[in-house]
Amino acid sequence: MRRRTLITGAVGVLAAAGASPAAAEDPRRRVLHVRPGDAVQAAVDAVDGPGRTIVVHPGTYRETVNIPADVRDLTLCGASRDPRDTVVVYDNANGTRKPDGTGTYGTAGSATFTSAAPGLIVRGLTIANDWLRADHPEITGTQAVAAYVTGDRSRFERVRFLAHQDTLFADTTALDSFDRQYYRDCYVEGDVDFVFGRGRAVFDGCHLHTLDRDVTFKPEGMVFAPATARANPYGFLAVRCRVTSGAEDGAYKIARPWVPSYETTAWPSLVVRDTWLGPGVDAVAPYIDMREAYPWQTMRFREYANSGPGAVISVPDSRPQLTVAEAAEHTRATYLADWRPYEQRY
C-alpha cells in the first residue's frame, strides 16, 4: 500500500512540532498567523483569551495539535480558499509506542488533531494521519485518527480529513454530555469505521469516500460506527451527503454499531437521509454487526429518501426507513437545537 500523497497548492516548508511561535499578533483583530517554519501548536499555546483567530498559511505542518477545553471560541482557518493548500499531518497509531516508554498512544491518543474546546470553528484546511499498516506490520493496533473532537458547538467547514482506520473521532467530553458538532462541505476518507464516536454530529453536504484496501475479504470496511449514549436522543445525521468509493462495487457497509467494552449501555444512532450512495455501498446488506452481542437491528439505524445504486432497497428488512413524520424530527435543527451554524456562511 502506498503512502498517501498530500497535495498542497503551494510549496511549503515542513514545520517541526518544536518550532518557534507564530508571527506577531495583531492586537486590534486578535489574529495569530502561522507560516511555514512556525508551528500551529505554538500559536494555540499563545492564545490568551476567547474569540481568537489563528490563520495558517499554505504549507505542510508535520506535528500534532491539541486545543484544550479552556481555549474557547477559537477559529482556526487556512489562509487560502483551497483546503488542499494547508495540511496538518502526523503519523501515530493506536499501537505506536510513546517516546517516553509509558506505553502506546491508544486510539484517541493517536490523533493528529485533538480538540476539547467549546465553540471551535475550523475551516479551509486538511487534517491527516498518514500512518500506514503496510509500513508497520509489527503493530496490531492499527487505528490512526486524523481528528479527535469533543467540546460543544464544534464546527468544521471545507475541511479535509484523511486517514485509513478511524479517521474522524466525533466524540463527547463525557458520557452524560451531548456535545454538538457540525460538519459542512467537508471531505472525509478512510476504510474501517472512519467516522465514529458518541457525539451528536451533523454531516451537511459532506463527501465521504471509501478507500480500496489491499485485502481479500469483504466487507473492506464501514463508513460509520456510532457509539451514541442511550440517554442521547440523537447521534449521527448525514444529510445531503454523497458516498463514493475507490473500491469495487458492494465492498463497503454504511455502518456498524460500536458498543465499547467500557460503555456497554451505548445505543448507537445513525440517520442517513437525502444522500447519494454510490455503488461501493452494499445495497443488499448495508449494515453489519461489530459484535454478535449487539446486533445492528436493535440499534437506531434509519434511512430516508436516499438515492444512487447503493440506496436501492431490494431487501426491506435490511434498509430500515424513517416515515415522513419521523423524518421531520431528524433534521439539522432538532439535532443542534438552539445552535444554528447552518444559517451562517463564510
XYZ file of C-alpha atoms in Angstrom:
346
model
C 0.000 0.000 0.000
C 1.421 3.343 -0.991
C 1.673 6.290 1.331
C -0.961 8.867 0.502
C 0.261 11.959 -1.323
C -0.934 15.069 0.490
C -1.415 17.559 -2.300
C -0.679 21.157 -1.461
C -1.277 24.139 -3.645
C 1.838 25.972 -2.549
C 5.405 24.983 -1.800
C 5.693 24.773 1.967
C 8.445 24.010 4.453
C 7.813 21.240 6.965
C 7.112 22.730 10.373
C 8.589 20.863 13.318
C 6.485 20.499 16.434
C 9.063 22.395 18.450
C 9.321 25.322 16.071
C 9.181 28.921 17.212
C 5.846 30.603 17.969
C 3.761 32.116 15.209
C 4.244 35.619 13.893
C 3.279 38.609 15.989
C -0.344 39.010 16.932
C -2.378 41.914 15.609
C -3.792 43.371 18.856
C -6.691 45.029 17.067
C -8.005 41.878 15.440
C -6.683 39.279 17.874
C -5.282 37.253 14.997
C -2.243 34.973 15.033
C -0.583 33.933 11.775
C 1.221 30.620 11.269
C 3.613 30.347 8.344
C 5.893 27.551 7.150
C 8.647 27.229 9.732
C 6.221 28.049 12.563
C 4.153 25.502 14.485
C 0.383 25.512 14.740
C 0.617 24.269 18.328
C 2.776 27.243 19.270
C 0.002 29.546 18.084
C -2.589 27.588 20.072
C -0.384 27.868 23.167
C -0.165 31.642 22.623
C -3.940 32.135 22.681
C -4.734 34.232 25.754
C -8.487 34.668 25.624
C -11.745 33.685 23.914
C -12.615 34.591 20.361
C -9.110 34.451 18.907
C -8.328 33.515 15.297
C -5.363 31.524 14.009
C -4.663 31.812 10.284
C -2.483 29.012 8.914
C -0.720 29.899 5.685
C -0.214 27.391 2.853
C 2.280 24.655 3.627
C 2.600 21.251 5.261
C 2.877 21.235 9.059
C 4.059 17.873 10.374
C 3.015 17.991 14.010
C 0.233 17.094 16.385
C -2.127 19.839 17.515
C -4.043 19.828 20.813
C -6.615 22.522 21.600
C -7.589 22.316 25.286
C -11.024 22.990 26.721
C -10.091 26.405 28.113
C -9.361 27.809 24.633
C -12.917 28.920 23.953
C -14.466 30.121 20.692
C -11.267 29.738 18.688
C -11.277 29.982 14.893
C -8.581 28.029 13.046
C -8.526 28.552 9.311
C -6.423 28.074 6.237
C -5.303 31.283 4.566
C -6.364 30.246 1.059
C -9.703 29.162 -0.370
C -8.443 25.657 -1.156
C -8.164 23.296 1.858
C -5.523 21.278 -0.011
C -3.101 24.182 0.316
C -2.733 23.877 4.092
C -2.055 20.453 5.599
C -1.596 19.445 9.236
C -0.351 15.848 9.330
C 1.305 13.295 11.600
C 1.650 9.517 11.759
C 0.865 7.992 15.147
C -1.304 4.887 15.517
C -3.031 3.206 18.445
C -0.118 0.792 18.775
C 2.688 3.302 18.286
C 4.919 3.351 21.344
C 5.387 6.675 23.097
C 8.918 8.054 23.159
C 8.929 8.189 26.970
C 8.326 4.438 27.237
C 4.972 4.742 29.047
C 3.141 2.520 26.596
C 1.268 3.120 23.344
C -0.812 6.088 22.299
C -4.181 4.318 22.114
C -6.849 5.267 19.610
C -7.686 8.770 20.870
C -4.039 9.500 21.599
C -3.048 8.723 18.019
C -4.903 11.774 16.683
C -3.065 14.366 14.639
C -5.608 16.988 15.735
C -7.333 16.939 19.130
C -9.832 19.470 20.435
C -11.968 19.683 23.565
C -12.637 23.388 23.020
C -16.250 24.621 23.009
C -17.214 26.944 20.192
C -14.356 25.826 17.944
C -14.509 26.762 14.235
C -12.142 25.104 11.759
C -12.321 25.830 8.045
C -10.365 25.578 4.836
C -7.557 23.138 5.640
C -6.572 19.474 5.657
C -6.107 17.316 8.761
C -4.421 13.987 8.068
C -2.868 10.924 9.648
C -0.604 9.249 7.101
C 0.317 6.187 9.190
C 0.042 3.044 7.062
C -0.464 -0.574 8.090
C 1.914 -1.805 5.392
C 4.767 0.235 6.848
C 4.307 -1.217 10.344
C 3.429 -4.945 10.188
C 4.612 -5.324 13.791
C 1.795 -3.070 15.091
C -1.634 -4.629 15.634
C -3.359 -1.507 16.978
C -3.910 -0.022 13.531
C -6.385 2.744 14.387
C -4.783 6.026 13.325
C -7.002 9.055 13.928
C -6.819 12.280 11.945
C -9.092 14.302 14.270
C -10.442 13.592 17.753
C -13.156 16.137 18.511
C -15.103 16.776 21.696
C -16.499 20.015 23.074
C -19.922 21.517 22.379
C -20.512 23.626 19.253
C -17.523 22.310 17.317
C -17.827 23.400 13.694
C -15.874 22.339 10.606
C -16.342 23.764 7.121
C -14.473 22.841 3.947
C -12.099 20.659 5.951
C -10.492 17.532 4.519
C -9.990 14.624 6.937
C -7.610 11.973 5.602
C -6.635 8.651 7.173
C -7.498 4.966 6.952
C -8.981 3.353 10.067
C -10.837 5.690 12.468
C -10.264 8.904 10.527
C -12.716 11.155 12.390
C -13.459 10.503 16.068
C -16.574 12.602 16.738
C -16.999 12.134 20.476
C -18.207 13.893 23.625
C -16.397 15.165 26.686
C -18.317 12.775 28.974
C -20.972 10.059 28.813
C -23.664 12.429 30.072
C -22.566 15.287 27.801
C -24.373 15.662 24.475
C -21.757 17.793 22.741
C -22.857 19.012 19.306
C -20.712 19.028 16.178
C -21.413 20.367 12.701
C -19.549 19.443 9.510
C -20.437 21.289 6.311
C -18.941 20.714 2.858
C -16.209 18.530 4.362
C -14.388 15.627 2.761
C -13.707 12.520 4.868
C -11.907 9.449 3.579
C -10.878 6.183 5.178
C -11.645 2.495 5.332
C -12.655 0.957 8.694
C -15.170 2.833 10.914
C -13.766 6.091 9.614
C -16.493 8.281 11.141
C -17.104 7.083 14.687
C -17.850 8.118 18.272
C -20.706 9.124 20.540
C -21.043 12.774 19.505
C -24.252 14.398 18.302
C -22.888 15.262 14.867
C -24.486 16.614 11.694
C -22.746 16.000 8.357
C -24.247 18.519 5.947
C -23.356 18.260 2.277
C -20.208 16.256 3.013
C -18.334 13.888 0.736
C -17.456 10.539 2.329
C -15.006 8.417 0.351
C -14.087 4.788 0.996
C -10.577 3.641 0.103
C -9.614 0.445 -1.656
C -7.903 -1.861 0.849
C -5.381 -4.482 -0.150
C -7.366 -7.332 1.420
C -9.083 -10.462 0.126
C -12.128 -10.349 2.422
C -15.391 -8.428 2.349
C -16.530 -6.061 3.575
C -13.407 -3.961 3.267
C -14.775 -1.558 5.820
C -17.582 0.627 7.135
C -18.222 4.360 6.846
C -19.880 4.999 10.225
C -19.522 3.422 13.669
C -21.640 5.482 16.087
C -21.459 4.833 19.833
C -24.274 7.137 20.955
C -25.117 7.201 24.648
C -28.501 5.667 25.400
C -29.738 8.879 27.017
C -28.874 10.935 23.939
C -31.865 11.153 21.579
C -29.657 11.922 18.586
C -26.376 10.557 17.253
C -25.014 10.986 13.718
C -27.066 12.636 10.973
C -25.837 12.633 7.371
C -27.949 14.907 5.185
C -27.417 15.834 1.525
C -24.108 13.967 1.519
C -22.568 11.667 -1.058
C -20.678 8.430 -0.542
C -18.161 7.421 -3.176
C -15.619 4.620 -3.284
C -12.234 3.682 -4.655
C -13.064 0.021 -4.031
C -15.097 -2.426 -6.055
C -18.874 -2.370 -6.029
C -20.512 -3.519 -2.806
C -17.236 -3.629 -0.862
C -18.388 -1.314 1.943
C -21.111 -1.137 4.560
C -22.779 2.093 5.581
C -22.280 1.368 9.259
C -21.864 -0.968 12.161
C -22.766 -0.156 15.778
C -19.966 0.448 18.241
C -20.794 -0.537 21.813
C -17.499 -0.029 23.656
C -16.489 -2.574 26.276
C -16.115 0.315 28.725
C -19.582 1.679 27.889
C -21.949 -1.217 27.310
C -25.064 0.934 27.764
C -24.475 2.664 24.416
C -27.334 2.652 21.895
C -25.820 3.761 18.587
C -27.851 6.162 16.475
C -27.377 6.971 12.783
C -29.686 8.563 10.219
C -28.628 8.861 6.583
C -31.058 10.914 4.538
C -31.304 12.732 1.212
C -27.873 11.295 0.416
C -26.400 9.779 -2.719
C -24.926 6.327 -2.063
C -22.557 5.102 -4.746
C -22.027 1.536 -5.956
C -19.298 0.951 -3.371
C -22.046 0.520 -0.775
C -23.509 -2.979 -0.364
C -27.138 -2.222 -1.202
C -28.406 -5.672 -0.234
C -26.892 -5.703 3.269
C -25.604 -2.202 4.099
C -25.212 -2.788 7.850
C -23.212 -5.312 9.849
C -22.579 -6.182 13.488
C -19.389 -5.217 15.230
C -20.079 -7.770 17.960
C -22.680 -10.509 17.955
C -23.993 -9.418 21.350
C -25.119 -6.087 19.865
C -26.918 -6.760 16.557
C -27.358 -3.748 14.324
C -31.093 -4.446 14.007
C -31.548 -3.418 17.652
C -29.837 -0.067 17.111
C -31.207 3.289 15.984
C -30.209 2.974 12.329
C -32.536 4.603 9.778
C -32.527 5.971 6.233
C -34.757 8.355 4.308
C -35.045 9.497 0.683
C -31.582 8.355 -0.347
C -30.601 7.833 -3.981
C -27.936 6.141 -6.072
C -27.056 2.483 -6.706
C -26.073 1.917 -3.084
C -29.520 3.047 -1.915
C -31.620 0.554 -3.864
C -33.986 -1.288 -1.498
C -34.120 -4.924 -2.546
C -34.357 -6.428 0.954
C -36.564 -4.071 3.020
C -35.600 -5.632 6.351
C -32.005 -4.638 5.654
C -32.873 -0.988 4.954
C -34.919 0.443 7.886
C -36.610 3.643 6.708
C -37.994 6.657 8.520
C -41.624 7.547 7.989
C -42.429 11.043 6.760
C -43.402 12.048 10.297
C -40.188 10.605 11.737
C -38.090 12.342 9.089
C -39.425 15.699 10.287
C -37.677 15.044 13.605
C -34.299 14.131 12.142
C -33.104 17.498 10.877
C -30.225 19.870 11.500
C -32.484 21.992 13.679
C -33.537 19.191 16.002
C -30.042 17.764 16.380
C -28.377 21.116 17.046
C -31.228 22.783 18.996
C -30.561 26.460 19.759
C -27.231 26.412 17.913
C -27.715 27.210 14.178
C -24.344 27.213 12.392
C -26.040 26.208 9.124
C -27.604 29.679 8.925
C -24.156 31.298 8.633
C -21.862 31.311 5.618
C -18.226 32.293 5.261
